[in-house]
């Protein structure tokens, strides 16, 4: 399956959430969905601990690294490192609205500097070789008029060689709204994002923002988007979003993934991670939503939340939580 095909559905890069443990879990739920790392800044890649920042399990493929930055040379150097590490895609963040990101002159503030984004993209493309470079952006920031800004942005950046964009269909208000508020308060304009699909037939455009179900993802694909990127819903209710994705989005044969099978498959991974010095709660915090909306979900969360932080916590606790779900489901039957 090509990377473009995998991008029909992707899990958005989310700070503090889509780390390697989260991605391993998501990969067990879907073989084909494209997974993104948390954003990592280019300077951190160049000067930080590469194993900590960039390490991932081979099972995570296809997996993309999201970079933050605005210096073409730094981004190119970080892209080379990412390619050497085996990432399938490198994505440039032009969407994050946090104050820390603004002060570093990257993220959504770069919507105001399309020429700089184009220069960064061109440098990254040259460094990436055969690995695809993509861009995740907003429809505009602050007082910008999205109908003017977005097509100009796409035209300039695509001229630098970028062919795939993920558009968070909201403005970002860099003054006056927190990052959390920027995920909810600015109105969504899916229609404008869809217009870009028609305006730029040579590009592949995914839509992002406020998409909360696999049904909604299918509707967006039917409308003409090349891909759909889902964030918080995929994290908080991963089974609902991902377990049926291979069948419904990619037409893959076979049954949907069962969350109980996923728990079993996580055990060897947990054992290996604990042996490498990880704490159980660093892994299980991403598993809390595995049974969301199903009988036993509360018991599952309770057992893991109360016990996973303890120093001797291990796979037995996860199996205890699974058994609590089974008991609840048998009682409800």
XYZ file of C-alpha atoms in Angstrom:
333
model
C 0.000 0.000 0.000
C 1.367 3.422 -0.951
C 1.806 6.131 1.650
C -0.851 8.242 -0.101
C -3.246 5.322 0.210
C -2.430 4.962 3.921
C -3.132 8.674 4.362
C -6.824 8.099 3.593
C -7.039 7.962 7.394
C -4.414 9.213 9.822
C -4.063 9.879 13.527
C -3.048 13.490 14.078
C 0.215 14.444 15.775
C -0.703 15.386 19.364
C 1.743 16.725 21.933
C 2.116 14.484 25.019
C -0.180 11.895 23.453
C 1.078 10.303 20.223
C 4.337 8.966 21.605
C 5.757 5.594 20.619
C 3.629 3.654 23.128
C 0.448 5.272 21.834
C 1.424 4.555 18.239
C 2.201 0.914 18.983
C -1.279 0.524 20.473
C -2.901 2.238 17.496
C -0.995 0.034 15.081
C -2.415 -3.055 16.780
C -5.896 -1.673 16.070
C -5.197 -0.816 12.420
C -2.610 -2.156 10.013
C -3.035 0.636 7.462
C -3.816 3.956 9.209
C -0.982 6.469 8.922
C 0.461 7.370 12.336
C 2.199 10.622 13.282
C 4.643 11.376 16.065
C 4.282 14.244 18.451
C 5.822 17.406 17.071
C 9.585 17.527 17.610
C 11.482 20.742 16.944
C 14.333 20.653 14.473
C 16.831 22.027 17.041
C 15.827 19.264 19.464
C 16.491 16.643 16.788
C 19.900 18.156 16.073
C 21.018 18.628 19.666
C 18.898 16.262 21.788
C 18.829 12.538 22.485
C 17.872 10.953 19.152
C 16.865 7.609 20.661
C 14.485 9.313 23.070
C 13.083 11.773 20.543
C 12.980 9.646 17.402
C 12.911 6.029 18.517
C 10.057 3.890 17.281
C 9.185 0.240 16.840
C 9.381 -1.241 13.349
C 5.790 -2.420 13.804
C 4.617 1.211 13.682
C 5.107 1.606 9.913
C 3.734 3.547 8.142
C 4.808 6.291 10.558
C 5.564 9.978 9.969
C 7.705 12.401 11.957
C 6.307 15.888 12.478
C 8.944 18.609 12.702
C 8.612 22.152 13.998
C 10.904 24.939 12.924
C 11.452 27.830 10.537
C 15.140 27.579 9.634
C 15.549 25.792 6.290
C 19.042 24.507 7.079
C 18.001 23.147 10.487
C 14.891 21.519 9.053
C 16.900 19.965 6.244
C 19.441 18.537 8.689
C 16.670 17.177 10.928
C 14.941 15.668 7.886
C 18.124 13.813 6.938
C 18.261 12.330 10.425
C 14.603 11.318 10.239
C 15.124 9.626 6.889
C 18.149 7.757 8.238
C 16.004 6.623 11.156
C 13.523 5.070 8.751
C 10.505 7.365 8.918
C 8.111 7.015 6.015
C 7.229 10.717 5.851
C 8.414 14.012 7.347
C 5.727 16.602 8.088
C 6.219 20.317 8.703
C 4.043 21.842 11.426
C 2.343 25.056 10.293
C -0.645 24.658 12.585
C 0.272 24.603 16.278
C -0.912 27.809 18.026
C 0.867 27.600 21.373
C 2.746 30.593 22.790
C 5.928 28.547 22.999
C 5.659 27.701 19.325
C 5.044 31.332 18.343
C 8.103 32.521 20.256
C 10.158 29.978 18.333
C 8.721 31.251 15.034
C 7.143 28.012 13.948
C 3.727 26.443 13.944
C 0.610 28.403 12.957
C 2.402 31.758 13.013
C 4.101 30.635 9.789
C 0.780 31.000 7.956
C 1.858 34.649 7.827
C 5.098 33.750 6.021
C 4.296 31.440 3.087
C 7.551 32.284 1.315
C 9.515 31.096 4.334
C 7.429 27.928 4.545
C 8.140 27.300 0.862
C 11.872 27.722 1.476
C 11.722 25.329 4.419
C 9.746 22.805 2.389
C 12.168 22.964 -0.529
C 15.156 22.390 1.766
C 13.399 19.479 3.457
C 12.460 17.932 0.114
C 16.041 18.088 -1.093
C 17.241 16.450 2.129
C 14.533 13.784 2.132
C 15.419 12.067 -1.129
C 12.657 9.583 -1.914
C 10.857 10.126 1.413
C 7.815 12.384 1.105
C 7.665 15.763 2.855
C 4.184 17.050 3.750
C 2.683 20.087 5.486
C -0.007 20.411 8.146
C -1.535 23.889 8.273
C -4.507 25.997 9.356
C -6.850 27.975 7.100
C -5.371 31.201 8.478
C -4.495 33.057 11.658
C -5.801 36.105 13.500
C -7.241 38.749 11.160
C -6.261 36.942 7.968
C -9.053 36.228 5.477
C -8.882 32.450 4.899
C -10.368 32.636 1.391
C -7.427 34.809 0.373
C -4.708 33.329 2.541
C -5.229 29.578 2.129
C -5.102 29.327 -1.679
C -2.076 31.620 -1.791
C -0.363 29.532 0.880
C -1.055 26.263 -0.949
C 0.082 27.696 -4.273
C 3.389 28.962 -2.905
C 4.227 25.881 -0.851
C 3.182 23.401 -3.540
C 5.432 25.273 -5.967
C 8.289 24.188 -3.678
C 7.410 20.559 -4.338
C 4.903 19.679 -1.613
C 2.054 17.528 -2.893
C 0.233 16.477 0.279
C -1.332 18.825 2.819
C -3.402 18.253 5.954
C -5.650 21.241 6.593
C -7.008 21.897 10.081
C -10.169 23.633 8.953
C -10.068 26.351 11.629
C -8.283 29.622 12.003
C -5.800 29.897 14.840
C -6.123 32.984 17.019
C -2.588 33.585 18.227
C -3.703 36.389 20.517
C -6.446 35.820 23.052
C -7.047 32.073 22.821
C -5.183 29.240 24.509
C -4.046 26.202 22.490
C -6.986 24.255 23.947
C -9.432 27.004 22.989
C -7.932 27.073 19.495
C -9.008 23.450 19.080
C -12.655 24.288 19.785
C -13.641 27.948 19.563
C -12.725 29.131 16.052
C -15.475 27.886 13.711
C -14.756 25.026 11.354
C -14.900 25.705 7.623
C -14.828 22.297 5.979
C -16.337 23.830 2.851
C -13.310 26.049 2.284
C -10.967 23.103 2.709
C -13.022 21.130 0.182
C -12.826 24.027 -2.275
C -9.055 23.637 -2.169
C -9.427 20.066 -3.437
C -11.095 21.403 -6.571
C -8.800 24.400 -6.895
C -5.619 22.315 -6.686
C -6.311 19.038 -8.525
C -2.640 18.085 -8.422
C -2.533 18.048 -4.615
C -3.676 15.492 -2.078
C -5.592 17.226 0.691
C -6.646 15.727 4.014
C -9.112 17.447 6.321
C -8.588 17.744 10.065
C -10.473 19.297 12.966
C -13.479 18.197 15.000
C -13.903 14.828 13.274
C -15.184 12.397 15.861
C -16.260 9.171 14.135
C -15.410 6.733 11.388
C -18.806 7.503 9.824
C -17.795 11.157 9.523
C -14.445 10.174 8.021
C -16.190 8.140 5.337
C -18.481 11.071 4.548
C -15.508 13.397 4.047
C -13.828 10.879 1.747
C -17.061 10.555 -0.232
C -17.123 14.357 -0.624
C -13.763 14.262 -2.366
C -11.086 14.708 0.289
C -8.084 12.477 -0.303
C -7.678 11.817 3.411
C -9.067 12.443 6.870
C -6.945 13.145 9.939
C -8.542 12.427 13.331
C -7.077 13.632 16.608
C -8.687 13.478 20.035
C -11.410 10.988 19.109
C -8.786 8.502 17.945
C -6.982 8.915 21.260
C -9.929 8.793 23.651
C -11.921 6.128 21.760
C -9.285 4.284 19.742
C -11.330 1.122 19.214
C -14.284 3.064 17.806
C -12.096 4.916 15.319
C -9.424 2.388 14.390
C -10.663 -1.180 14.887
C -12.876 -1.135 11.776
C -10.733 1.249 9.725
C -8.884 -1.391 7.725
C -12.159 -2.864 6.483
C -14.172 0.322 6.027
C -11.545 2.776 4.804
C -9.084 0.489 3.023
C -11.286 -2.414 1.959
C -9.044 -4.943 3.703
C -10.483 -8.424 4.285
C -10.900 -10.024 7.677
C -12.689 -9.201 10.909
C -12.410 -5.918 12.800
C -9.874 -5.877 15.604
C -11.164 -6.963 18.997
C -9.953 -4.852 21.952
C -9.399 -8.008 24.030
C -7.023 -9.300 21.335
C -5.240 -5.953 21.395
C -4.745 -6.236 25.166
C -3.191 -9.670 24.684
C -0.939 -8.350 21.923
C 0.250 -5.495 24.134
C 1.601 -7.849 26.815
C 4.890 -8.795 25.066
C 5.450 -5.135 24.199
C 4.848 -4.119 27.814
C 7.234 -6.805 29.058
C 9.962 -5.594 26.680
C 9.447 -1.948 27.609
C 9.510 -2.650 31.348
C 12.720 -4.644 30.876
C 14.170 -1.556 29.158
C 13.347 0.612 32.173
C 9.947 2.052 31.280
C 7.179 2.445 33.870
C 3.872 0.731 33.224
C 1.771 3.877 33.528
C 3.719 5.498 30.680
C 2.227 2.819 28.444
C -1.195 2.164 29.965
C -2.185 5.847 30.043
C -2.716 5.492 26.291
C -4.836 2.364 26.772
C -7.477 3.871 29.069
C -9.939 4.471 26.239
C -9.640 1.013 24.694
C -13.075 -0.068 25.970
C -14.714 3.379 25.832
C -18.475 3.115 25.443
C -18.496 -0.602 26.243
C -19.558 -2.483 29.391
C -16.617 -2.648 31.770
C -14.941 0.543 30.559
C -15.121 2.096 34.032
C -13.607 -0.969 35.684
C -10.851 -1.076 33.079
C -9.894 2.544 33.712
C -10.126 2.156 37.493
C -7.793 -0.847 37.745
C -5.188 0.723 35.477
C -5.424 4.214 36.990
C -5.131 2.993 40.557
C -2.309 0.517 40.009
C -0.176 1.326 36.974
C 1.884 4.011 38.731
C 3.103 1.625 41.447
C 6.778 0.679 41.145
C 6.152 -3.063 40.832
C 3.224 -2.777 38.406
C 3.480 -5.053 35.394
C 1.547 -7.085 32.842
C -0.430 -8.855 35.565
C -2.226 -5.580 36.318
C -3.262 -5.211 32.676
C -4.644 -8.747 32.692
C -6.475 -7.993 35.937
C -8.070 -4.975 34.267
C -9.037 -7.131 31.284
C -10.671 -9.671 33.586
C -12.626 -6.862 35.257
C -14.014 -5.911 31.851
C -14.970 -9.520 31.123
C -16.776 -9.788 34.444
C -18.689 -6.593 33.774
C -19.652 -7.728 30.304
C -20.803 -11.130 31.528
C -22.880 -9.435 34.214
C -24.473 -7.159 31.616
C -25.253 -10.042 29.237
